[in-house]
């Protein structure tokens, strides 16, 4: 929360910057400082950090440059605690989600579709979730790439599923495109369950699931034809590093990223919108929200060709989706489960209402992006 607030500060003068920082943090390193009471303190070893005397830092531009470097250092210091929180969050909640919604942990698609067998008005949640994966695969043009690889190289297409959950999308990709799929997640419980479900489906030889960090995966260079990221990238605190890591792992001949992620709307937010996003970030272990346009702007520096992001919000029925989550959270078997998990479980249920509010007010956007490596040939 501190990093999110601090990155938005624009100070007209050194003196006002000092005053605004003190008003938001309760002083620099004092007993009530965010360093002492927030996520940064303790976990990062910065609990006793103190801001230098503003007057000694020189010109306003010098101060602001040093201030931005400090914020970047704080953001880096919070990465490990954030990732630990994310792993614990999904370790705790995945079983409840699977019981209520099945193997897919994401929204559904109720918009235009090539399918003649399903109607948006009669779809089940599970059918809509499969339809969303179909749209994401279409975004990445995976079918055409699969056929090209089989014809020219005589092998299966290789896909990396970043943030694979319990492996629902990984298994669907392996089966639908005859693909070799690697799924990575921060949650050991999810990896264990993904392997069990892959074995049950007879897909163990075509799928691999591992606990890895998407910012530093340790996977080989130039390994994958497609990186698939479905409602995961909102958890990433360092977006440029994430895209650079994805680019490193993609084949330079034709590699591409197909990504769907929660975003904020472009431009300034109202105060109630900022408050809602801050609560969602705390309760769902998310860093500072960015727009789909911001995501797209980061691509070229990471080695991707320029892209135009898409807004899929009108097609996912978010009020229905998050309303269902809120209602199922209040069912006795789930409510007791959330209470057993503790504070994080209760907050996760409450955050569903704020997600619905965000989509209703249009300050939360369901962004979709395809990024092709700049070296790739059409």
GROMACS .gro file of N, CA and C in nm, residues 172-321:
model
  450
  172UNK      N    1  -0.597  -2.873  -2.063
  172UNK     CA    2  -0.679  -2.839  -2.181
  172UNK      C    3  -0.591  -2.810  -2.301
  173UNK      N    4  -0.482  -2.736  -2.281
  173UNK     CA    5  -0.390  -2.707  -2.390
  173UNK      C    6  -0.324  -2.833  -2.444
  174UNK      N    7  -0.282  -2.921  -2.353
  174UNK     CA    8  -0.217  -3.046  -2.394
  174UNK      C    9  -0.311  -3.131  -2.478
  175UNK      N   10  -0.437  -3.138  -2.435
  175UNK     CA   11  -0.534  -3.223  -2.504
  175UNK      C   12  -0.583  -3.158  -2.634
  176UNK      N   13  -0.610  -3.028  -2.631
  176UNK     CA   14  -0.669  -2.960  -2.746
  176UNK      C   15  -0.571  -2.944  -2.860
  177UNK      N   16  -0.444  -2.914  -2.827
  177UNK     CA   17  -0.344  -2.885  -2.930
  177UNK      C   18  -0.234  -2.990  -2.939
  178UNK      N   19  -0.256  -3.105  -2.874
  178UNK     CA   20  -0.153  -3.210  -2.874
  178UNK      C   21  -0.018  -3.150  -2.835
  179UNK      N   22  -0.021  -3.069  -2.731
  179UNK     CA   23   0.096  -2.990  -2.692
  179UNK      C   24   0.171  -3.054  -2.576
  180UNK      N   25   0.299  -3.019  -2.565
  180UNK     CA   26   0.378  -3.045  -2.445
  180UNK      C   27   0.372  -2.919  -2.360
  181UNK      N   28   0.320  -2.931  -2.240
  181UNK     CA   29   0.290  -2.814  -2.158
  181UNK      C   30   0.364  -2.821  -2.025
  182UNK      N   31   0.429  -2.712  -1.989
  182UNK     CA   32   0.490  -2.695  -1.858
  182UNK      C   33   0.411  -2.591  -1.781
  183UNK      N   34   0.365  -2.626  -1.662
  183UNK     CA   35   0.292  -2.532  -1.578
  183UNK      C   36   0.373  -2.495  -1.456
  184UNK      N   37   0.378  -2.366  -1.424
  184UNK     CA   38   0.451  -2.321  -1.305
  184UNK      C   39   0.360  -2.237  -1.217
  185UNK      N   40   0.380  -2.250  -1.087
  185UNK     CA   41   0.304  -2.177  -0.987
  185UNK      C   42   0.389  -2.163  -0.862
  186UNK      N   43   0.354  -2.071  -0.776
  186UNK     CA   44   0.424  -2.054  -0.649
  186UNK      C   45   0.373  -2.150  -0.542
  187UNK      N   46   0.259  -2.215  -0.568
  187UNK     CA   47   0.192  -2.294  -0.465
  187UNK      C   48   0.228  -2.441  -0.473
  188UNK      N   49   0.296  -2.496  -0.373
  188UNK     CA   50   0.324  -2.641  -0.372
  188UNK      C   51   0.197  -2.725  -0.372
  189UNK      N   52   0.093  -2.681  -0.302
  189UNK     CA   53  -0.031  -2.757  -0.300
  189UNK      C   54  -0.093  -2.766  -0.439
  190UNK      N   55  -0.085  -2.657  -0.515
  190UNK     CA   56  -0.139  -2.658  -0.650
  190UNK      C   57  -0.061  -2.753  -0.740
  191UNK      N   58   0.070  -2.755  -0.728
  191UNK     CA   59   0.151  -2.846  -0.808
  191UNK      C   60   0.114  -2.991  -0.777
  192UNK      N   61   0.101  -3.022  -0.650
  192UNK     CA   62   0.064  -3.159  -0.611
  192UNK      C   63  -0.071  -3.198  -0.672
  193UNK      N   64  -0.168  -3.109  -0.662
  193UNK     CA   65  -0.301  -3.140  -0.714
  193UNK      C   66  -0.301  -3.146  -0.867
  194UNK      N   67  -0.224  -3.059  -0.931
  194UNK     CA   68  -0.216  -3.059  -1.078
  194UNK      C   69  -0.161  -3.192  -1.129
  195UNK      N   70  -0.061  -3.244  -1.062
  195UNK     CA   71  -0.003  -3.373  -1.102
  195UNK      C   72  -0.103  -3.486  -1.084
  196UNK      N   73  -0.180  -3.481  -0.976
  196UNK     CA   74  -0.281  -3.584  -0.953
  196UNK      C   75  -0.387  -3.582  -1.063
  197UNK      N   76  -0.434  -3.464  -1.098
  197UNK     CA   77  -0.538  -3.452  -1.200
  197UNK      C   78  -0.485  -3.489  -1.338
  198UNK      N   79  -0.359  -3.456  -1.366
  198UNK     CA   80  -0.299  -3.494  -1.494
  198UNK      C   81  -0.288  -3.646  -1.505
  199UNK      N   82  -0.252  -3.710  -1.396
  199UNK     CA   83  -0.244  -3.856  -1.395
  199UNK      C   84  -0.382  -3.917  -1.419
  200UNK      N   85  -0.483  -3.862  -1.353
  200UNK     CA   86  -0.619  -3.913  -1.370
  200UNK      C   87  -0.666  -3.898  -1.515
  201UNK      N   88  -0.620  -3.791  -1.582
  201UNK     CA   89  -0.661  -3.764  -1.720
  201UNK      C   90  -0.572  -3.833  -1.823
  202UNK      N   91  -0.470  -3.906  -1.778
  202UNK     CA   92  -0.379  -3.972  -1.869
  202UNK      C   93  -0.287  -3.876  -1.943
  203UNK      N   94  -0.255  -3.763  -1.880
  203UNK     CA   95  -0.174  -3.659  -1.945
  203UNK      C   96  -0.041  -3.634  -1.875
  204UNK      N   97   0.000  -3.726  -1.790
  204UNK     CA   98   0.124  -3.705  -1.715
  204UNK      C   99   0.246  -3.693  -1.805
  205UNK      N  100   0.247  -3.764  -1.918
  205UNK     CA  101   0.364  -3.758  -2.006
  205UNK      C  102   0.368  -3.632  -2.090
  206UNK      N  103   0.259  -3.560  -2.097
  206UNK     CA  104   0.252  -3.441  -2.180
  206UNK      C  105   0.250  -3.313  -2.098
  207UNK      N  106   0.241  -3.325  -1.967
  207UNK     CA  107   0.236  -3.207  -1.881
  207UNK      C  108   0.339  -3.220  -1.770
  208UNK      N  109   0.398  -3.108  -1.734
  208UNK     CA  110   0.494  -3.100  -1.624
  208UNK      C  111   0.452  -2.983  -1.535
  209UNK      N  112   0.452  -3.005  -1.405
  209UNK     CA  113   0.413  -2.900  -1.312
  209UNK      C  114   0.523  -2.881  -1.207
  210UNK      N  115   0.562  -2.755  -1.186
  210UNK     CA  116   0.673  -2.724  -1.097
  210UNK      C  117   0.647  -2.596  -1.019
  211UNK      N  118   0.703  -2.590  -0.899
  211UNK     CA  119   0.702  -2.467  -0.820
  211UNK      C  120   0.815  -2.379  -0.869
  212UNK      N  121   0.781  -2.269  -0.934
  212UNK     CA  122   0.881  -2.175  -0.984
  212UNK      C  123   0.826  -2.034  -0.978
  213UNK      N  124   0.920  -1.938  -0.972
  213UNK     CA  125   0.887  -1.796  -0.970
  213UNK      C  126   0.894  -1.741  -1.111
  214UNK      N  127   0.788  -1.679  -1.157
  214UNK     CA  128   0.782  -1.631  -1.295
  214UNK      C  129   0.882  -1.519  -1.323
  215UNK      N  130   0.935  -1.455  -1.221
  215UNK     CA  131   1.034  -1.349  -1.242
  215UNK      C  132   1.176  -1.405  -1.256
  216UNK      N  133   1.195  -1.528  -1.214
  216UNK     CA  134   1.327  -1.591  -1.222
  216UNK      C  135   1.305  -1.741  -1.223
  217UNK      N  136   1.256  -1.791  -1.337
  217UNK     CA  137   1.205  -1.928  -1.341
  217UNK      C  138   1.316  -2.034  -1.343
  218UNK      N  139   1.431  -2.002  -1.396
  218UNK     CA  140   1.536  -2.102  -1.411
  218UNK      C  141   1.514  -2.196  -1.527
  219UNK      N  142   1.409  -2.174  -1.607
  219UNK     CA  143   1.383  -2.256  -1.724
  219UNK      C  144   1.476  -2.215  -1.838
  220UNK      N  145   1.497  -2.303  -1.937
  220UNK     CA  146   1.597  -2.274  -2.042
  220UNK      C  147   1.559  -2.157  -2.132
  221UNK      N  148   1.660  -2.096  -2.193
  221UNK     CA  149   1.640  -1.995  -2.296
  221UNK      C  150   1.577  -2.059  -2.420
  222UNK      N  151   1.502  -1.978  -2.494
  222UNK     CA  152   1.456  -2.018  -2.628
  222UNK      C  153   1.388  -2.155  -2.627
  223UNK      N  154   1.303  -2.177  -2.526
  223UNK     CA  155   1.248  -2.311  -2.503
  223UNK      C  156   1.104  -2.328  -2.551
  224UNK      N  157   1.023  -2.221  -2.542
  224UNK     CA  158   0.880  -2.237  -2.563
  224UNK      C  159   0.832  -2.161  -2.686
  225UNK      N  160   0.730  -2.218  -2.751
  225UNK     CA  161   0.669  -2.152  -2.865
  225UNK      C  162   0.566  -2.049  -2.820
  226UNK      N  163   0.497  -2.080  -2.711
  226UNK     CA  164   0.394  -1.992  -2.657
  226UNK      C  165   0.408  -1.986  -2.506
  227UNK      N  166   0.395  -1.866  -2.449
  227UNK     CA  167   0.375  -1.851  -2.305
  227UNK      C  168   0.231  -1.808  -2.285
  228UNK      N  169   0.163  -1.880  -2.199
  228UNK     CA  170   0.021  -1.862  -2.172
  228UNK      C  171   0.008  -1.807  -2.030
  229UNK      N  172  -0.062  -1.696  -2.014
  229UNK     CA  173  -0.079  -1.636  -1.881
  229UNK      C  174  -0.224  -1.594  -1.866
  230UNK      N  175  -0.300  -1.670  -1.788
  230UNK     CA  176  -0.444  -1.649  -1.775
  230UNK      C  177  -0.478  -1.606  -1.632
  231UNK      N  178  -0.507  -1.478  -1.616
  231UNK     CA  179  -0.543  -1.419  -1.487
  231UNK      C  180  -0.439  -1.449  -1.379
  232UNK      N  181  -0.315  -1.420  -1.413
  232UNK     CA  182  -0.204  -1.438  -1.320
  232UNK      C  183  -0.118  -1.314  -1.310
  233UNK      N  184  -0.101  -1.240  -1.421
  233UNK     CA  185  -0.003  -1.132  -1.428
  233UNK      C  186  -0.036  -1.017  -1.333
  234UNK      N  187  -0.160  -1.008  -1.285
  234UNK     CA  188  -0.194  -0.904  -1.187
  234UNK      C  189  -0.115  -0.919  -1.058
  235UNK      N  190  -0.061  -1.040  -1.032
  235UNK     CA  191   0.018  -1.063  -0.912
  235UNK      C  192   0.163  -1.018  -0.927
  236UNK      N  193   0.206  -0.983  -1.048
  236UNK     CA  194   0.348  -0.956  -1.073
  236UNK      C  195   0.385  -0.815  -1.028
  237UNK      N  196   0.482  -0.801  -0.936
  237UNK     CA  197   0.521  -0.667  -0.890
  237UNK      C  198   0.617  -0.595  -0.984
  238UNK      N  199   0.695  -0.671  -1.060
  238UNK     CA  200   0.796  -0.611  -1.149
  238UNK      C  201   0.762  -0.651  -1.292
  239UNK      N  202   0.678  -0.570  -1.357
  239UNK     CA  203   0.630  -0.606  -1.491
  239UNK      C  204   0.741  -0.608  -1.596
  240UNK      N  205   0.830  -0.510  -1.601
  240UNK     CA  206   0.938  -0.517  -1.701
  240UNK      C  207   1.023  -0.643  -1.687
  241UNK      N  208   1.054  -0.681  -1.564
  241UNK     CA  209   1.133  -0.802  -1.542
  241UNK      C  210   1.056  -0.925  -1.586
  242UNK      N  211   0.928  -0.928  -1.560
  242UNK     CA  212   0.843  -1.040  -1.600
  242UNK      C  213   0.844  -1.057  -1.752
  243UNK      N  214   0.824  -0.948  -1.825
  243UNK     CA  215   0.821  -0.956  -1.971
  243UNK      C  216   0.958  -0.995  -2.027
  244UNK      N  217   1.064  -0.946  -1.966
  244UNK     CA  218   1.199  -0.984  -2.011
  244UNK      C  219   1.224  -1.133  -1.989
  245UNK      N  220   1.176  -1.185  -1.877
  245UNK     CA  221   1.191  -1.328  -1.849
  245UNK      C  222   1.110  -1.411  -1.949
  246UNK      N  223   0.990  -1.365  -1.980
  246UNK     CA  224   0.908  -1.435  -2.079
  246UNK      C  225   0.979  -1.435  -2.215
  247UNK      N  226   1.030  -1.319  -2.254
  247UNK     CA  227   1.099  -1.307  -2.383
  247UNK      C  228   1.220  -1.400  -2.389
  248UNK      N  229   1.293  -1.412  -2.279
  248UNK     CA  230   1.411  -1.499  -2.275
  248UNK      C  231   1.374  -1.644  -2.305
  249UNK      N  232   1.260  -1.688  -2.255
  249UNK     CA  233   1.222  -1.828  -2.268
  249UNK      C  234   1.155  -1.860  -2.401
  250UNK      N  235   1.107  -1.758  -2.472
  250UNK     CA  236   1.035  -1.781  -2.597
  250UNK      C  237   1.131  -1.804  -2.714
  251UNK      N  238   1.089  -1.886  -2.808
  251UNK     CA  239   1.166  -1.907  -2.930
  251UNK      C  240   1.160  -1.780  -3.014
  252UNK      N  241   1.276  -1.736  -3.059
  252UNK     CA  242   1.283  -1.608  -3.130
  252UNK      C  243   1.228  -1.617  -3.273
  253UNK      N  244   1.211  -1.738  -3.322
  253UNK     CA  245   1.161  -1.756  -3.457
  253UNK      C  246   1.013  -1.721  -3.470
  254UNK      N  247   0.934  -1.757  -3.367
  254UNK     CA  248   0.789  -1.735  -3.377
  254UNK      C  249   0.723  -1.722  -3.240
  255UNK      N  250   0.799  -1.701  -3.134
  255UNK     CA  251   0.744  -1.701  -2.999
  255UNK      C  252   0.645  -1.590  -2.975
  256UNK      N  253   0.548  -1.619  -2.888
  256UNK     CA  254   0.449  -1.518  -2.853
  256UNK      C  255   0.392  -1.542  -2.713
  257UNK      N  256   0.348  -1.434  -2.652
  257UNK     CA  257   0.282  -1.436  -2.521
  257UNK      C  258   0.133  -1.409  -2.543
  258UNK      N  259   0.047  -1.496  -2.489
  258UNK     CA  260  -0.097  -1.474  -2.487
  258UNK      C  261  -0.137  -1.453  -2.342
  259UNK      N  262  -0.182  -1.333  -2.308
  259UNK     CA  263  -0.201  -1.296  -2.168
  259UNK      C  264  -0.336  -1.230  -2.146
  260UNK      N  265  -0.404  -1.273  -2.041
  260UNK     CA  266  -0.528  -1.211  -1.996
  260UNK      C  267  -0.507  -1.175  -1.849
  261UNK      N  268  -0.536  -1.051  -1.813
  261UNK     CA  269  -0.503  -1.006  -1.677
  261UNK      C  270  -0.597  -0.897  -1.631
  262UNK      N  271  -0.614  -0.887  -1.499
  262UNK     CA  272  -0.691  -0.778  -1.442
  262UNK      C  273  -0.611  -0.648  -1.453
  263UNK      N  274  -0.676  -0.541  -1.492
  263UNK     CA  275  -0.611  -0.410  -1.505
  263UNK      C  276  -0.701  -0.303  -1.445
  264UNK      N  277  -0.644  -0.188  -1.424
  264UNK     CA  278  -0.725  -0.071  -1.391
  264UNK      C  279  -0.749   0.008  -1.519
  265UNK      N  280  -0.848   0.095  -1.514
  265UNK     CA  281  -0.873   0.178  -1.631
  265UNK      C  282  -0.758   0.277  -1.650
  266UNK      N  283  -0.740   0.324  -1.771
  266UNK     CA  284  -0.636   0.422  -1.801
  266UNK      C  285  -0.676   0.557  -1.742
  267UNK      N  286  -0.578   0.631  -1.690
  267UNK     CA  287  -0.605   0.765  -1.637
  267UNK      C  288  -0.625   0.765  -1.487
  268UNK      N  289  -0.667   0.880  -1.437
  268UNK     CA  290  -0.684   0.900  -1.293
  268UNK      C  291  -0.807   0.827  -1.242
  269UNK      N  292  -0.799   0.782  -1.116
  269UNK     CA  293  -0.911   0.716  -1.050
  269UNK      C  294  -0.971   0.809  -0.946
  270UNK      N  295  -1.099   0.791  -0.919
  270UNK     CA  296  -1.164   0.862  -0.809
  270UNK      C  297  -1.115   0.802  -0.677
  271UNK      N  298  -1.138   0.876  -0.569
  271UNK     CA  299  -1.087   0.833  -0.440
  271UNK      C  300  -1.150   0.701  -0.398
  272UNK      N  301  -1.280   0.680  -0.424
  272UNK     CA  302  -1.342   0.554  -0.385
  272UNK      C  303  -1.286   0.438  -0.467
  273UNK      N  304  -1.248   0.466  -0.593
  273UNK     CA  305  -1.189   0.363  -0.677
  273UNK      C  306  -1.049   0.325  -0.626
  274UNK      N  307  -0.971   0.426  -0.587
  274UNK     CA  308  -0.838   0.399  -0.530
  274UNK      C  309  -0.850   0.316  -0.403
  275UNK      N  310  -0.947   0.352  -0.318
  275UNK     CA  311  -0.965   0.278  -0.192
  275UNK      C  312  -1.001   0.133  -0.220
  276UNK      N  313  -1.093   0.112  -0.315
  276UNK     CA  314  -1.135  -0.024  -0.348
  276UNK      C  315  -1.017  -0.107  -0.398
  277UNK      N  316  -0.936  -0.050  -0.488
  277UNK     CA  317  -0.821  -0.123  -0.541
  277UNK      C  318  -0.719  -0.153  -0.432
  278UNK      N  319  -0.701  -0.060  -0.340
  278UNK     CA  320  -0.607  -0.083  -0.230
  278UNK      C  321  -0.651  -0.201  -0.144
  279UNK      N  322  -0.781  -0.208  -0.114
  279UNK     CA  323  -0.831  -0.321  -0.035
  279UNK      C  324  -0.817  -0.452  -0.111
  280UNK      N  325  -0.853  -0.451  -0.240
  280UNK     CA  326  -0.838  -0.574  -0.320
  280UNK      C  327  -0.692  -0.617  -0.324
  281UNK      N  328  -0.602  -0.521  -0.341
  281UNK     CA  329  -0.460  -0.552  -0.345
  281UNK      C  330  -0.413  -0.618  -0.217
  282UNK      N  331  -0.458  -0.564  -0.104
  282UNK     CA  332  -0.419  -0.621   0.025
  282UNK      C  333  -0.477  -0.761   0.042
  283UNK      N  334  -0.604  -0.777   0.009
  283UNK     CA  335  -0.672  -0.903   0.037
  283UNK      C  336  -0.639  -1.012  -0.064
  284UNK      N  337  -0.605  -0.974  -0.187
  284UNK     CA  338  -0.570  -1.072  -0.289
  284UNK      C  339  -0.420  -1.077  -0.318
  285UNK      N  340  -0.339  -1.009  -0.238
  285UNK     CA  341  -0.194  -1.011  -0.254
  285UNK      C  342  -0.151  -0.962  -0.393
  286UNK      N  343  -0.194  -0.842  -0.426
  286UNK     CA  344  -0.161  -0.782  -0.554
  286UNK      C  345  -0.074  -0.659  -0.533
  287UNK      N  346   0.017  -0.632  -0.625
  287UNK     CA  347   0.095  -0.508  -0.620
  287UNK      C  348   0.012  -0.393  -0.680
  288UNK      N  349   0.077  -0.284  -0.709
  288UNK     CA  350   0.011  -0.168  -0.769
  288UNK      C  351  -0.055  -0.206  -0.902
  289UNK      N  352  -0.179  -0.165  -0.920
  289UNK     CA  353  -0.251  -0.195  -1.043
  289UNK      C  354  -0.200  -0.107  -1.157
  290UNK      N  355  -0.202  -0.162  -1.279
  290UNK     CA  356  -0.167  -0.084  -1.398
  290UNK      C  357  -0.273  -0.108  -1.504
  291UNK      N  358  -0.274  -0.023  -1.604
  291UNK     CA  359  -0.372  -0.034  -1.713
  291UNK      C  360  -0.321  -0.131  -1.819
  292UNK      N  361  -0.411  -0.174  -1.905
  292UNK     CA  362  -0.370  -0.259  -2.017
  292UNK      C  363  -0.280  -0.182  -2.113
  293UNK      N  364  -0.301  -0.052  -2.121
  293UNK     CA  365  -0.214   0.032  -2.204
  293UNK      C  366  -0.072   0.036  -2.148
  294UNK      N  367  -0.060   0.037  -2.015
  294UNK     CA  368   0.073   0.035  -1.954
  294UNK      C  369   0.142  -0.097  -1.984
  295UNK      N  370   0.069  -0.207  -1.972
  295UNK     CA  371   0.128  -0.337  -2.007
  295UNK      C  372   0.181  -0.335  -2.150
  296UNK      N  373   0.099  -0.285  -2.242
  296UNK     CA  374   0.140  -0.284  -2.383
  296UNK      C  375   0.264  -0.198  -2.404
  297UNK      N  376   0.275  -0.088  -2.331
  297UNK     CA  377   0.389   0.003  -2.348
  297UNK      C  378   0.520  -0.059  -2.302
  298UNK      N  379   0.513  -0.159  -2.214
  298UNK     CA  380   0.634  -0.223  -2.162
  298UNK      C  381   0.692  -0.327  -2.258
  299UNK      N  382   0.612  -0.373  -2.353
  299UNK     CA  383   0.654  -0.481  -2.441
  299UNK      C  384   0.779  -0.453  -2.523
  300UNK      N  385   0.786  -0.341  -2.596
  300UNK     CA  386   0.902  -0.317  -2.682
  300UNK      C  387   1.036  -0.316  -2.608
  301UNK      N  388   1.040  -0.261  -2.487
  301UNK     CA  389   1.166  -0.260  -2.413
  301UNK      C  390   1.209  -0.400  -2.371
  302UNK      N  391   1.113  -0.493  -2.363
  302UNK     CA  392   1.145  -0.631  -2.326
  302UNK      C  393   1.176  -0.717  -2.448
  303UNK      N  394   1.164  -0.659  -2.569
  303UNK     CA  395   1.197  -0.735  -2.689
  303UNK      C  396   1.078  -0.780  -2.770
  304UNK      N  397   0.958  -0.726  -2.739
  304UNK     CA  398   0.838  -0.764  -2.812
  304UNK      C  399   0.800  -0.655  -2.913
  305UNK      N  400   0.730  -0.697  -3.018
  305UNK     CA  401   0.677  -0.601  -3.114
  305UNK      C  402   0.565  -0.520  -3.051
  306UNK      N  403   0.542  -0.397  -3.096
  306UNK     CA  404   0.430  -0.317  -3.043
  306UNK      C  405   0.298  -0.391  -3.059
  307UNK      N  406   0.207  -0.371  -2.964
  307UNK     CA  407   0.079  -0.440  -2.966
  307UNK      C  408  -0.032  -0.347  -2.920
  308UNK      N  409  -0.153  -0.379  -2.956
  308UNK     CA  410  -0.271  -0.303  -2.913
  308UNK      C  411  -0.351  -0.391  -2.817
  309UNK      N  412  -0.366  -0.350  -2.692
  309UNK     CA  413  -0.438  -0.432  -2.596
  309UNK      C  414  -0.588  -0.432  -2.623
  310UNK      N  415  -0.655  -0.535  -2.577
  310UNK     CA  416  -0.799  -0.548  -2.594
  310UNK      C  417  -0.869  -0.545  -2.459
  311UNK      N  418  -0.992  -0.498  -2.458
  311UNK     CA  419  -1.075  -0.497  -2.337
  311UNK      C  420  -1.183  -0.602  -2.353
  312UNK      N  421  -1.171  -0.709  -2.276
  312UNK     CA  422  -1.269  -0.818  -2.283
  312UNK      C  423  -1.375  -0.807  -2.174
  313UNK      N  424  -1.376  -0.698  -2.100
  313UNK     CA  425  -1.470  -0.683  -1.989
  313UNK      C  426  -1.616  -0.707  -2.029
  314UNK      N  427  -1.662  -0.656  -2.145
  314UNK     CA  428  -1.805  -0.674  -2.179
  314UNK      C  429  -1.845  -0.820  -2.201
  315UNK      N  430  -1.748  -0.909  -2.218
  315UNK     CA  431  -1.779  -1.046  -2.258
  315UNK      C  432  -1.765  -1.149  -2.146
  316UNK      N  433  -1.731  -1.106  -2.025
  316UNK     CA  434  -1.704  -1.205  -1.921
  316UNK      C  435  -1.809  -1.204  -1.809
  317UNK      N  436  -1.909  -1.116  -1.819
  317UNK     CA  437  -2.015  -1.107  -1.718
  317UNK      C  438  -1.958  -1.103  -1.577
  318UNK      N  439  -1.876  -1.003  -1.548
  318UNK     CA  440  -1.808  -1.002  -1.418
  318UNK      C  441  -1.902  -0.990  -1.299
  319UNK      N  442  -2.013  -0.919  -1.314
  319UNK     CA  443  -2.105  -0.907  -1.200
  319UNK      C  444  -2.165  -1.043  -1.167
  320UNK      N  445  -2.198  -1.120  -1.268
  320UNK     CA  446  -2.249  -1.255  -1.245
  320UNK      C  447  -2.141  -1.343  -1.183
  321UNK      N  448  -2.020  -1.334  -1.237
  321UNK     CA  449  -1.910  -1.417  -1.190
  321UNK      C  450  -1.876  -1.388  -1.045
   0.00000   0.00000   0.00000
